[in-house]
XYZ file of N, CA and C in Angstrom:
720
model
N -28.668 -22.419 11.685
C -27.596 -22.274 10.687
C -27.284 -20.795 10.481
N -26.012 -20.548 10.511
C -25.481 -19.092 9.979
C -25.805 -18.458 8.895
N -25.827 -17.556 8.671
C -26.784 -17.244 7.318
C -25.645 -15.585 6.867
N -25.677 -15.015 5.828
C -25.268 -14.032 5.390
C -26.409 -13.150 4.589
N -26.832 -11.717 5.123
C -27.994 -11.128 3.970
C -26.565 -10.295 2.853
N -27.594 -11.421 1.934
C -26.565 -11.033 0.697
C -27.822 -10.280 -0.472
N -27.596 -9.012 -0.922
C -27.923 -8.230 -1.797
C -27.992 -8.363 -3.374
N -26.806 -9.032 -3.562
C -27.026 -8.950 -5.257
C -24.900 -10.263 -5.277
N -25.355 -10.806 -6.369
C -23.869 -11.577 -6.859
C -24.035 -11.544 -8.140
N -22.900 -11.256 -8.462
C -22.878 -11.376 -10.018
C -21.414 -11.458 -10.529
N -21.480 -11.639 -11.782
C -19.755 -11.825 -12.356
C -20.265 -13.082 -13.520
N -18.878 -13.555 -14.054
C -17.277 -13.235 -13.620
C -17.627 -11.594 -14.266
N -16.769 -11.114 -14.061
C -16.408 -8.922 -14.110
C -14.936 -9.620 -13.880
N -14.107 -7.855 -13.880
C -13.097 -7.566 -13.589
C -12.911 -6.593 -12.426
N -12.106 -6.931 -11.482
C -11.838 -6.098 -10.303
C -11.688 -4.299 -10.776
N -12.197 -4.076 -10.498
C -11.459 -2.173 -10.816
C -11.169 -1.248 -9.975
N -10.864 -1.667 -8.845
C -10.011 -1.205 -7.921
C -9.603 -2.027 -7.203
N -8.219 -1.375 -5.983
C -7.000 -2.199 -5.260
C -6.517 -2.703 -5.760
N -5.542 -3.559 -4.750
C -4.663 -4.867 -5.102
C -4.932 -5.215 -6.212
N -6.541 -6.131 -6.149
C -6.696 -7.309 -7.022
C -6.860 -6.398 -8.643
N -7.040 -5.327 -8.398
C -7.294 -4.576 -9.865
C -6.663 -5.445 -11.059
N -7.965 -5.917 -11.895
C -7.564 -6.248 -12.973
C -8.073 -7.876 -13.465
N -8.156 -8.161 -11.693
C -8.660 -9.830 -11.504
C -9.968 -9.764 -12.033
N -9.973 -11.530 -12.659
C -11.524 -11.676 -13.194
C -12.289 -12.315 -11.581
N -13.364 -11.578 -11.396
C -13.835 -12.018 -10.355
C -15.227 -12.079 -9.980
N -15.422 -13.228 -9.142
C -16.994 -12.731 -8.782
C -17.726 -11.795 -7.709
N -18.510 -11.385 -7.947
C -18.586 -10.169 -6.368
C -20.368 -10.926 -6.154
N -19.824 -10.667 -4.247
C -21.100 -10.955 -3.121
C -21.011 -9.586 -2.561
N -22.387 -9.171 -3.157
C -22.493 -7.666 -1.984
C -23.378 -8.066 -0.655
N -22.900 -7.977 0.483
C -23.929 -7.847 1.375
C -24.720 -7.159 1.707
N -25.536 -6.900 2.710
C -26.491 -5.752 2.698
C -26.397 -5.500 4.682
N -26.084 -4.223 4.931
C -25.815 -3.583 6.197
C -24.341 -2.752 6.175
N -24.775 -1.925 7.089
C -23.364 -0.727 7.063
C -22.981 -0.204 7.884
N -22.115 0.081 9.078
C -22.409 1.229 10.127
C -21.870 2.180 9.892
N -21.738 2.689 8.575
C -21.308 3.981 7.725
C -22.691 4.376 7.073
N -22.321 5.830 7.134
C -23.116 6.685 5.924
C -22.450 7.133 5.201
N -21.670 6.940 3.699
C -21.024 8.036 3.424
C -22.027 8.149 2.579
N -21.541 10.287 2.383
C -22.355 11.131 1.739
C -22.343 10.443 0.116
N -20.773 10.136 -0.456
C -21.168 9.910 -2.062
C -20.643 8.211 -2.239
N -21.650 7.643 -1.429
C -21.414 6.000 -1.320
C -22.061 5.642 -2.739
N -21.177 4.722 -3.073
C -21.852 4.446 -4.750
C -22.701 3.112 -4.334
N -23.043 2.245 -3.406
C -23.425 1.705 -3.095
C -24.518 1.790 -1.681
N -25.065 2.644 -2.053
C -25.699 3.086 -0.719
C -27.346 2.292 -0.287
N -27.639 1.560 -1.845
C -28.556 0.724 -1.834
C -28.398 -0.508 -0.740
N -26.923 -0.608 -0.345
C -26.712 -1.881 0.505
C -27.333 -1.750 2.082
N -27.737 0.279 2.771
C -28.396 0.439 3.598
C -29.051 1.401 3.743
N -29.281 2.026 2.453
C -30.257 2.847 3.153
C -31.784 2.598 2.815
N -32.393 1.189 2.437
C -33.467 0.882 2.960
C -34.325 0.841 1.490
N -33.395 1.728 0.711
C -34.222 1.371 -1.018
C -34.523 0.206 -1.929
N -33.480 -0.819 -1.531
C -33.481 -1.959 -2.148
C -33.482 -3.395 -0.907
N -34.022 -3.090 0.043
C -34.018 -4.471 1.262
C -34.734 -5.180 0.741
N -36.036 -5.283 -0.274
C -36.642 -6.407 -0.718
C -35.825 -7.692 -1.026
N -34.577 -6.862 -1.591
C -33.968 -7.992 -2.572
C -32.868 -8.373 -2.011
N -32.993 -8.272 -0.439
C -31.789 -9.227 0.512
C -32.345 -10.860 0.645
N -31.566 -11.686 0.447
C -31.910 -12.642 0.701
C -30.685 -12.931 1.489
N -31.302 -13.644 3.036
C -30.032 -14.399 4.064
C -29.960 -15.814 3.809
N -28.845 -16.139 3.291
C -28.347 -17.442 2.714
C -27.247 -17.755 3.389
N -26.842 -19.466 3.172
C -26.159 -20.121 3.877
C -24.899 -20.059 3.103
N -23.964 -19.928 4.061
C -22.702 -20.130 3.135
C -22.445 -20.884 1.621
N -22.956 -21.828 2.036
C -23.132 -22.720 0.871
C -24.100 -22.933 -0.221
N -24.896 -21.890 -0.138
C -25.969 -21.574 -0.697
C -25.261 -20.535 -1.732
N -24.332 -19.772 -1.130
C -23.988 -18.662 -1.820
C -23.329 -19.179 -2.856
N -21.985 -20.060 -2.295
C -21.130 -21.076 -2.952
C -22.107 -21.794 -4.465
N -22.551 -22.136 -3.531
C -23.476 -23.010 -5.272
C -24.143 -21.965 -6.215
N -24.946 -20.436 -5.525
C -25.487 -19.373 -6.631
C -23.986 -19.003 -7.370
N -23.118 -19.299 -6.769
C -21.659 -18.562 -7.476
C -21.561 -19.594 -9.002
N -21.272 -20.660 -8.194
C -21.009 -21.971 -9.278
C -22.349 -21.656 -10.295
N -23.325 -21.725 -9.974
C -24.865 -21.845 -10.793
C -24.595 -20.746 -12.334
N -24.131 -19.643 -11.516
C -23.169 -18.349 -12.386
C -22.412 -18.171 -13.102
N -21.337 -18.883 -12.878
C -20.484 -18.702 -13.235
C -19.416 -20.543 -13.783
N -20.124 -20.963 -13.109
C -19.553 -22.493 -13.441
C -17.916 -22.321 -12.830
N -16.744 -23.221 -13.315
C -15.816 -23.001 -12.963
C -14.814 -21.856 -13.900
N -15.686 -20.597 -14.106
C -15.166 -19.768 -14.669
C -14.610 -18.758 -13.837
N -14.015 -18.873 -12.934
C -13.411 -17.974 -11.850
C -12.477 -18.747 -10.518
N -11.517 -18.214 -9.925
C -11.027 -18.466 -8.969
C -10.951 -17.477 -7.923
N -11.295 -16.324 -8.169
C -11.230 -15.345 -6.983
C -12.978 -14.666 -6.703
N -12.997 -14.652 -5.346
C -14.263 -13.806 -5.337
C -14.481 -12.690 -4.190
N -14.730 -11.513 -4.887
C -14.881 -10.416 -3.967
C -15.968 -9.904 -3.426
N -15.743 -9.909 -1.956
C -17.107 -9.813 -0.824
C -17.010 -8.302 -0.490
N -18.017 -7.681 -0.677
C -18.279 -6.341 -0.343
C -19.533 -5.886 0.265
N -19.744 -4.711 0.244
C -20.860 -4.121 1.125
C -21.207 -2.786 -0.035
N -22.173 -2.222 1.187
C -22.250 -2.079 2.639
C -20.629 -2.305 3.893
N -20.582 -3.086 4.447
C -20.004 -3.395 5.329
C -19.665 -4.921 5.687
N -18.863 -5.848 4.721
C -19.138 -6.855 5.299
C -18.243 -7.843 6.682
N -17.644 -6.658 7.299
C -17.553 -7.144 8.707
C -17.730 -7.153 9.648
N -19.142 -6.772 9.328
C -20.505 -6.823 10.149
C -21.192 -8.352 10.492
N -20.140 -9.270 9.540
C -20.918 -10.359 9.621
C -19.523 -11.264 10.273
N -20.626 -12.172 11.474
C -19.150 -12.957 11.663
C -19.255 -14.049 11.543
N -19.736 -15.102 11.998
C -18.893 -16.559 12.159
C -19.587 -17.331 10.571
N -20.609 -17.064 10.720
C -20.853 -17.061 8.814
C -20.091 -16.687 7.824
N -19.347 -15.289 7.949
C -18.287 -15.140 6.657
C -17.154 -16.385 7.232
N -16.757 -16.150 8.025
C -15.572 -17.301 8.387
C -16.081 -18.613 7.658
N -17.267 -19.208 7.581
C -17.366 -20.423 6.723
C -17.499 -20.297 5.239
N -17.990 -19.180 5.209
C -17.668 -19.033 2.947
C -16.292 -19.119 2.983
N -15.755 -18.081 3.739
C -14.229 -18.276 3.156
C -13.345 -19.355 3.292
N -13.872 -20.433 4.520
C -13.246 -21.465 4.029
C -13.608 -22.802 3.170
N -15.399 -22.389 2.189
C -15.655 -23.238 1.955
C -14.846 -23.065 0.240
N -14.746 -21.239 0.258
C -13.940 -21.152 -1.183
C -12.705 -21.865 -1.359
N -11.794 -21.786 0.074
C -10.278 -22.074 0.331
C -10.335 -24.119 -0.287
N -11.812 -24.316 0.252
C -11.578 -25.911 -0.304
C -11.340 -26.167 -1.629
N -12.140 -25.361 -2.592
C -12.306 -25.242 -3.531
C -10.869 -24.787 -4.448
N -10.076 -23.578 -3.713
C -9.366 -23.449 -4.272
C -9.412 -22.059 -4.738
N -10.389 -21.453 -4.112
C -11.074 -19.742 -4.488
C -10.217 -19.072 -3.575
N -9.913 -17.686 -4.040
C -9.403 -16.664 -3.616
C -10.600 -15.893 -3.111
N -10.596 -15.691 -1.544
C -11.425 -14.422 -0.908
C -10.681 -13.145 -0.697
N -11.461 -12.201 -1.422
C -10.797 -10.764 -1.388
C -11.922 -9.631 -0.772
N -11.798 -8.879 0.169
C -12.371 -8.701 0.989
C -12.154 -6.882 1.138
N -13.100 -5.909 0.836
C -12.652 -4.281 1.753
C -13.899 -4.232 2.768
N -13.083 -3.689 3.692
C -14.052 -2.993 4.328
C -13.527 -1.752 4.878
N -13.867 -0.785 5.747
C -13.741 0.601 5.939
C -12.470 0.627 7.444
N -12.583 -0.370 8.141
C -11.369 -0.710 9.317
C -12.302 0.024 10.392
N -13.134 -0.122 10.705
C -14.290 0.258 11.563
C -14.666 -1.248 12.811
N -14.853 -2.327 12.270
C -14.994 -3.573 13.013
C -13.758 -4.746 12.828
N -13.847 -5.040 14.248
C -12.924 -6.540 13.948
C -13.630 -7.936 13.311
N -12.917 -8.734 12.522
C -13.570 -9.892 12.791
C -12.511 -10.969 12.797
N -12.372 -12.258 13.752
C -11.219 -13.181 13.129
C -10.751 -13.543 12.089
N -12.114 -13.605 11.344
C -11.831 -14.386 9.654
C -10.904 -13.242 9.004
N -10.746 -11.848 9.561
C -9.594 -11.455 8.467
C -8.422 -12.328 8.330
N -8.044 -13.343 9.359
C -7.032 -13.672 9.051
C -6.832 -14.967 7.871
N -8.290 -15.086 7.733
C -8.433 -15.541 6.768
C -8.763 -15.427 5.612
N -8.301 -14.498 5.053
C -8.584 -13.626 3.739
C -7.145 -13.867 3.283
N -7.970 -13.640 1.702
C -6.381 -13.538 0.762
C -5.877 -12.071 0.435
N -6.973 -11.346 0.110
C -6.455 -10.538 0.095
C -7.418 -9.561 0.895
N -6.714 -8.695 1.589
C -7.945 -7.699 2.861
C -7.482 -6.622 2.560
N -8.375 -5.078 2.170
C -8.359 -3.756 1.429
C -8.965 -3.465 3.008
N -8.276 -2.672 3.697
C -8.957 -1.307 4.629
C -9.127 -0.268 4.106
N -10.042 0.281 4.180
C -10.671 1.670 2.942
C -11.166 2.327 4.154
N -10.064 3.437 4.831
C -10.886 4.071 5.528
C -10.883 5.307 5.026
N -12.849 6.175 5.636
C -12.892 6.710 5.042
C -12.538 8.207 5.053
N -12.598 8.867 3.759
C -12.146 10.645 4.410
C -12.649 11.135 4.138
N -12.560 12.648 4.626
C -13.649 13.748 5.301
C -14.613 13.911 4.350
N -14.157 14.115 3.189
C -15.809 14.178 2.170
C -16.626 13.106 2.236
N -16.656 12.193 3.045
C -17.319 10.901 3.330
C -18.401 11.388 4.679
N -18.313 12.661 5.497
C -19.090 13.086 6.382
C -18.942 12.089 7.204
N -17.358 11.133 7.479
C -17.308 9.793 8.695
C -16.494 10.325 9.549
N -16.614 10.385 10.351
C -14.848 10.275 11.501
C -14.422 9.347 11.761
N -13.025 8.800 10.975
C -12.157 7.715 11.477
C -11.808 7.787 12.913
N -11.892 6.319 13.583
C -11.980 5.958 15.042
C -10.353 5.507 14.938
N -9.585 6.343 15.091
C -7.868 6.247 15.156
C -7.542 4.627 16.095
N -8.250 4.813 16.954
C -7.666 3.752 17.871
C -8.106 2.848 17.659
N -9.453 2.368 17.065
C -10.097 1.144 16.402
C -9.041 0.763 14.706
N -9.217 1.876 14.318
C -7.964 1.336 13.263
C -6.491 0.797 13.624
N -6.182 1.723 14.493
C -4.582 1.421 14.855
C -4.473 -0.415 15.351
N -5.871 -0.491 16.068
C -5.998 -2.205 16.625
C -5.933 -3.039 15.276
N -7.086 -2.444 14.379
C -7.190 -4.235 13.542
C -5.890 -3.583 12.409
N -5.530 -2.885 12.329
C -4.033 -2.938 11.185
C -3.115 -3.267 12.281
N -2.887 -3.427 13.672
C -1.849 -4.197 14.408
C -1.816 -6.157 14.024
N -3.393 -5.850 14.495
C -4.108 -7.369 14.225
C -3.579 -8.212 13.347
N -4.403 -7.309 12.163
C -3.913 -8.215 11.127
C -2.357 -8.034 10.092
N -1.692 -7.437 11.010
C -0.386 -7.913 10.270
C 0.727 -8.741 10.930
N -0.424 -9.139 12.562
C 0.662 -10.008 13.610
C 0.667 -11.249 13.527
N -0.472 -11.507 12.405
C -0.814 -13.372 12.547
C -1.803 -13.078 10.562
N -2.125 -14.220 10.484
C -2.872 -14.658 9.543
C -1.999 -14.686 7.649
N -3.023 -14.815 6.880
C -2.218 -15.235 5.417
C -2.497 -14.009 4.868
N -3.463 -13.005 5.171
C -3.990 -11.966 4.521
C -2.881 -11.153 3.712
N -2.595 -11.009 2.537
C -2.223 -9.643 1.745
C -2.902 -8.272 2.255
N -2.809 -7.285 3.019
C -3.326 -6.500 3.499
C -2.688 -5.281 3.303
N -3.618 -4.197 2.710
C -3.629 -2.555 2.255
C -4.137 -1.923 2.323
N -4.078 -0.564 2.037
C -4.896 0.651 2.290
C -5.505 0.999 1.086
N -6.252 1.828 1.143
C -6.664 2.403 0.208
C -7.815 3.704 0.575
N -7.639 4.906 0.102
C -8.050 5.562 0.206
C -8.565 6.881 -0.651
N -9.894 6.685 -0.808
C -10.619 7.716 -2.337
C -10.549 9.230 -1.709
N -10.094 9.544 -2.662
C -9.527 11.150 -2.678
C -11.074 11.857 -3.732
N -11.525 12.767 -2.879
C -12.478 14.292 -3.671
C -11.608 14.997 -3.871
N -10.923 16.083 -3.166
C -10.450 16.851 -2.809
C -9.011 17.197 -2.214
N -8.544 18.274 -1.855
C -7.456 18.665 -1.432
C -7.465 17.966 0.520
N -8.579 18.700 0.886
C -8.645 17.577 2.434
C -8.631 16.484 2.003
N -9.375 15.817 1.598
C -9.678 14.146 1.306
C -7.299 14.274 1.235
N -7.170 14.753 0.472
C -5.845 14.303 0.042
C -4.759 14.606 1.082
N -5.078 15.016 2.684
C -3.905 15.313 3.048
C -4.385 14.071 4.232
N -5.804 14.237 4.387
C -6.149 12.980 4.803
C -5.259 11.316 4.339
N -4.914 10.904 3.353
C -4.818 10.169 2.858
C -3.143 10.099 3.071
N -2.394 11.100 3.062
C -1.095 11.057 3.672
C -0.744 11.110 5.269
N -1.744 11.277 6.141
C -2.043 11.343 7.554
C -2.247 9.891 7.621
N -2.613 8.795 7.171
C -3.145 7.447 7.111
C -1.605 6.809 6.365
N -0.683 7.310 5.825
C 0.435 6.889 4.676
C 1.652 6.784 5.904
N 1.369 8.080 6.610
C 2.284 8.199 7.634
C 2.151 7.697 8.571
N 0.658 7.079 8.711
C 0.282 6.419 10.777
C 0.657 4.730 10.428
N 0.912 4.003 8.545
C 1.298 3.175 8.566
C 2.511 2.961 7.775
N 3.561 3.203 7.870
C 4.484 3.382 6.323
C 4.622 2.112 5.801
N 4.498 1.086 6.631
C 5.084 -0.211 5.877
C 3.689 -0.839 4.954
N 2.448 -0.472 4.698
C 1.351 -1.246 4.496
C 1.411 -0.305 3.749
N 0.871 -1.013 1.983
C 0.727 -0.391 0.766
C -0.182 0.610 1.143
N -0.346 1.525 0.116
C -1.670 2.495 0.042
C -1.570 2.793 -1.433
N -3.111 2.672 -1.619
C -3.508 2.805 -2.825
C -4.643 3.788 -3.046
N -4.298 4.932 -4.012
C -5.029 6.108 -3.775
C -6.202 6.008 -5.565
N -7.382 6.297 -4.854
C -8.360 6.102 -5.599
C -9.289 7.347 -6.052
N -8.581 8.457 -7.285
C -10.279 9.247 -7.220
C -11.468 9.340 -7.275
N -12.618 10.188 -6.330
C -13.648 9.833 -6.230
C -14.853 10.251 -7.171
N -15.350 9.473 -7.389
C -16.668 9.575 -8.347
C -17.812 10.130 -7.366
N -18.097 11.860 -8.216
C -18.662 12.443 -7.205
C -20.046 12.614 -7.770
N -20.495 11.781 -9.132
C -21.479 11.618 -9.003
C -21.936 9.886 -9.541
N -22.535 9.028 -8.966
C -22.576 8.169 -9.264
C -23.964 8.063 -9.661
N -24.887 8.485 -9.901
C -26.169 8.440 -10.423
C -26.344 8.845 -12.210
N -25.246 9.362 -12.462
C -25.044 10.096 -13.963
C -25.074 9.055 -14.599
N -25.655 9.370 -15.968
C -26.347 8.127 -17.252
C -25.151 8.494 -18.044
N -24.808 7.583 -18.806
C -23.883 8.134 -19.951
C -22.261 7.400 -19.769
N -21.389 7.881 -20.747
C -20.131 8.231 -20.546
C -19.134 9.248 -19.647
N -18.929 8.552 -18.166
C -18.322 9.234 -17.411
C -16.979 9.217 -17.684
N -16.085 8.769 -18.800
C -14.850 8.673 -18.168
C -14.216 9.645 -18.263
N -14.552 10.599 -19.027
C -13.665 11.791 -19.258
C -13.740 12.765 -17.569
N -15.039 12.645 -17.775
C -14.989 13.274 -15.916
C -13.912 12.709 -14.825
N -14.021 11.355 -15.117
C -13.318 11.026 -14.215
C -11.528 10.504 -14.759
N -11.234 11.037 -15.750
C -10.472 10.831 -16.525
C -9.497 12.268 -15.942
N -9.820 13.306 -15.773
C -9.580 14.549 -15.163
C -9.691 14.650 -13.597
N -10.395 13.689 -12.692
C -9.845 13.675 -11.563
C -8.786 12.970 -11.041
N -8.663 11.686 -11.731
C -7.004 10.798 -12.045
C -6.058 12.211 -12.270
N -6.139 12.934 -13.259
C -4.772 13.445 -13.432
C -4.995 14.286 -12.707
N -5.846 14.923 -11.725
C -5.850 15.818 -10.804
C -4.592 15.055 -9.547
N -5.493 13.952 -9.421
C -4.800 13.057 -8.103
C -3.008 12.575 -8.433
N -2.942 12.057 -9.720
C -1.349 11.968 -10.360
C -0.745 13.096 -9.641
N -0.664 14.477 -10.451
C -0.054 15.712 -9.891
C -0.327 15.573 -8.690
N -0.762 15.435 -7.761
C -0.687 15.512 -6.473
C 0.356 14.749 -5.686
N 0.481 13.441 -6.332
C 1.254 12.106 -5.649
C 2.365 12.508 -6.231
N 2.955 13.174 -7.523
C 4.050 13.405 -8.466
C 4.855 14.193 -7.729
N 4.085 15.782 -7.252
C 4.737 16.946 -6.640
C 5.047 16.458 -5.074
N 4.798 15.210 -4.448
C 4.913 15.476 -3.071
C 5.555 14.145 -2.395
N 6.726 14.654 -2.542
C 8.054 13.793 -2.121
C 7.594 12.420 -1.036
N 6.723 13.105 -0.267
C 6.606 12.152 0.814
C 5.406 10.831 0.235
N 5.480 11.332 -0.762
C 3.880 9.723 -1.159
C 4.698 9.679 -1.958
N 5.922 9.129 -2.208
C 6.938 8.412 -3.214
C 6.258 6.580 -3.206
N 5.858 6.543 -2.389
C 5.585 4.779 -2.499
C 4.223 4.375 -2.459
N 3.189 5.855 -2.064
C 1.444 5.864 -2.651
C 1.703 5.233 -4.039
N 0.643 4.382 -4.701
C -0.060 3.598 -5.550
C -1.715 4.668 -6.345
N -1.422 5.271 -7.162
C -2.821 5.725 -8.247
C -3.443 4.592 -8.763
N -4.518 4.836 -8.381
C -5.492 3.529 -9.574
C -6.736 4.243 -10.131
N -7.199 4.189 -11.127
C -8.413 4.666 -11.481
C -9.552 3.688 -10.876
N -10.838 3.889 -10.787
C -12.080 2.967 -11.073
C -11.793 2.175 -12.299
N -11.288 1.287 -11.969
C -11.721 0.825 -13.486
C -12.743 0.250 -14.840
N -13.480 -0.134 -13.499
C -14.567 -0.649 -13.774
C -15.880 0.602 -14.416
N -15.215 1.656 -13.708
C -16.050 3.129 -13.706
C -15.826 3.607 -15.273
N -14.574 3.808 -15.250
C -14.078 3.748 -17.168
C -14.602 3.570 -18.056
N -14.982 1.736 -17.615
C -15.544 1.274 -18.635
C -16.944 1.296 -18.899
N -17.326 0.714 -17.959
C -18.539 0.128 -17.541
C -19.511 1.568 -16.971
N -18.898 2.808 -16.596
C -19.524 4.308 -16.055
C -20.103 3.492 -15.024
N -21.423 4.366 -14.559
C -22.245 3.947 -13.235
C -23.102 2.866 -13.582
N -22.996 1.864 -14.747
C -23.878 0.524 -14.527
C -24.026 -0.183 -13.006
N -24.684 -0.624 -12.880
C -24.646 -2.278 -11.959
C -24.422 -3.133 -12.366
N -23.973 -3.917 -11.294
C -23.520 -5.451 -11.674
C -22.484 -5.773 -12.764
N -21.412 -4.760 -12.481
C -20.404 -4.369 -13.340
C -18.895 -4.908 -13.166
């Protein structure tokens, strides 16, 4: 049987970033990555600190810890990482055991791997990453699965891309321009995610850093700002 190593589920929460921003939802983190980024707020999913607490479960296993959770208090649920399209013919059966149900699968990953089941997503976030991430985007592996998935399937599909900096930010219009017709949604980055307390003012001042940026520059007339939202509220908790 197919199995998924899943890390941690929890909810119902509220989405606080992309598209779905705002949705009440449940989140499946998986656990594996073939990224390092330097200020990954989730870096427990691989770098080896928290593997005790992977458990590989069956699609339907997950399905019922969701229900067990949450009862029928949700219709959408968001699968994340680490990396979760790292996993294949196993995610393809959650997502269609949610679709029976009547669940919305909402899905990011970094646009690094293919898998079929994007075309089975409701909603699919490519988050690739930039240079303060210490990654090099693979141009021609991206250019494939954003051909991919906008030639076939049901997917709602967008960009999104977290801005540090002035590179991070020209980065992010280099990616605006290699797709013009596919949303992009620009996200500032939380450059410290280990901090106790009330972050929002910190990050309350890199939003309006990133605003002025998208405001003054004619050519990101149709870029999308979103805060963390979840970051706002909730700062660096878990299971948020």
């Amino acid at each position: 049987m197919s199995r998924i190593p899943v890390i941690e589920m929890f909810g119902p929460t509220i989405q606080g970033e992309g598209a779905v921003i705002g949705v009440k939802t449940m989140f499946v983190r998986t656990y594996g990555c073939d990224y390092r980024c330097g200020w990954c707020d989730s870096a427990f999913t691989w770098d080896g600190s928290a593997k005790d607490k992977v458990t590989m479960l069956a699609p339907q296993e997950i399905l019922d810890g969701l229900l067990e959770l949450a009862g029928d208090n949700f219709n959408c649920v968001t699968i994340s990482g680490g990396n979760p399209a790292l996993i294949g013919e196993a995610m393809g059966e959650f997502i269609s055991l949610l679709h029976e149900r009547g669940i919305q699968a909402a899905i990011e990953t970094q646009g690094s791997r293919w898998q079929d089941w994007f075309h089975e997503v409701d909603v699919l976030t490519i988050s690739p990453k930039p240079p303060s991430s210490g990654m090099q985007t693979d141009w021609d592996k991206l250019d494939e699965i954003m051909h991919r998935v906008a030639g076939n399937g049901k997917a709602a599909h967008s960009l999104k891309v977290v801005v540090f900096n002035q590179e991070d930010y020209e980065y992010a219009r280099k990616v605006h321009f290699r797709y013009p017709e596919v949303p992009l949604f620009l996200q500032p980055g939380n450059d410290n995610v280990t901090e106790e307390g009330d972050i929002s003012g910190r990050l309350l001042k890199r939003l309006e850093w990133l605003f002025g940026q998208v405001i003054a520059d004619p050519q990101m007339n149709r870029a999308r700002v979103l805060p963390q939202l979840h970051a706002l509220i909730w700062h660096n908790k878990r299971g948020k």
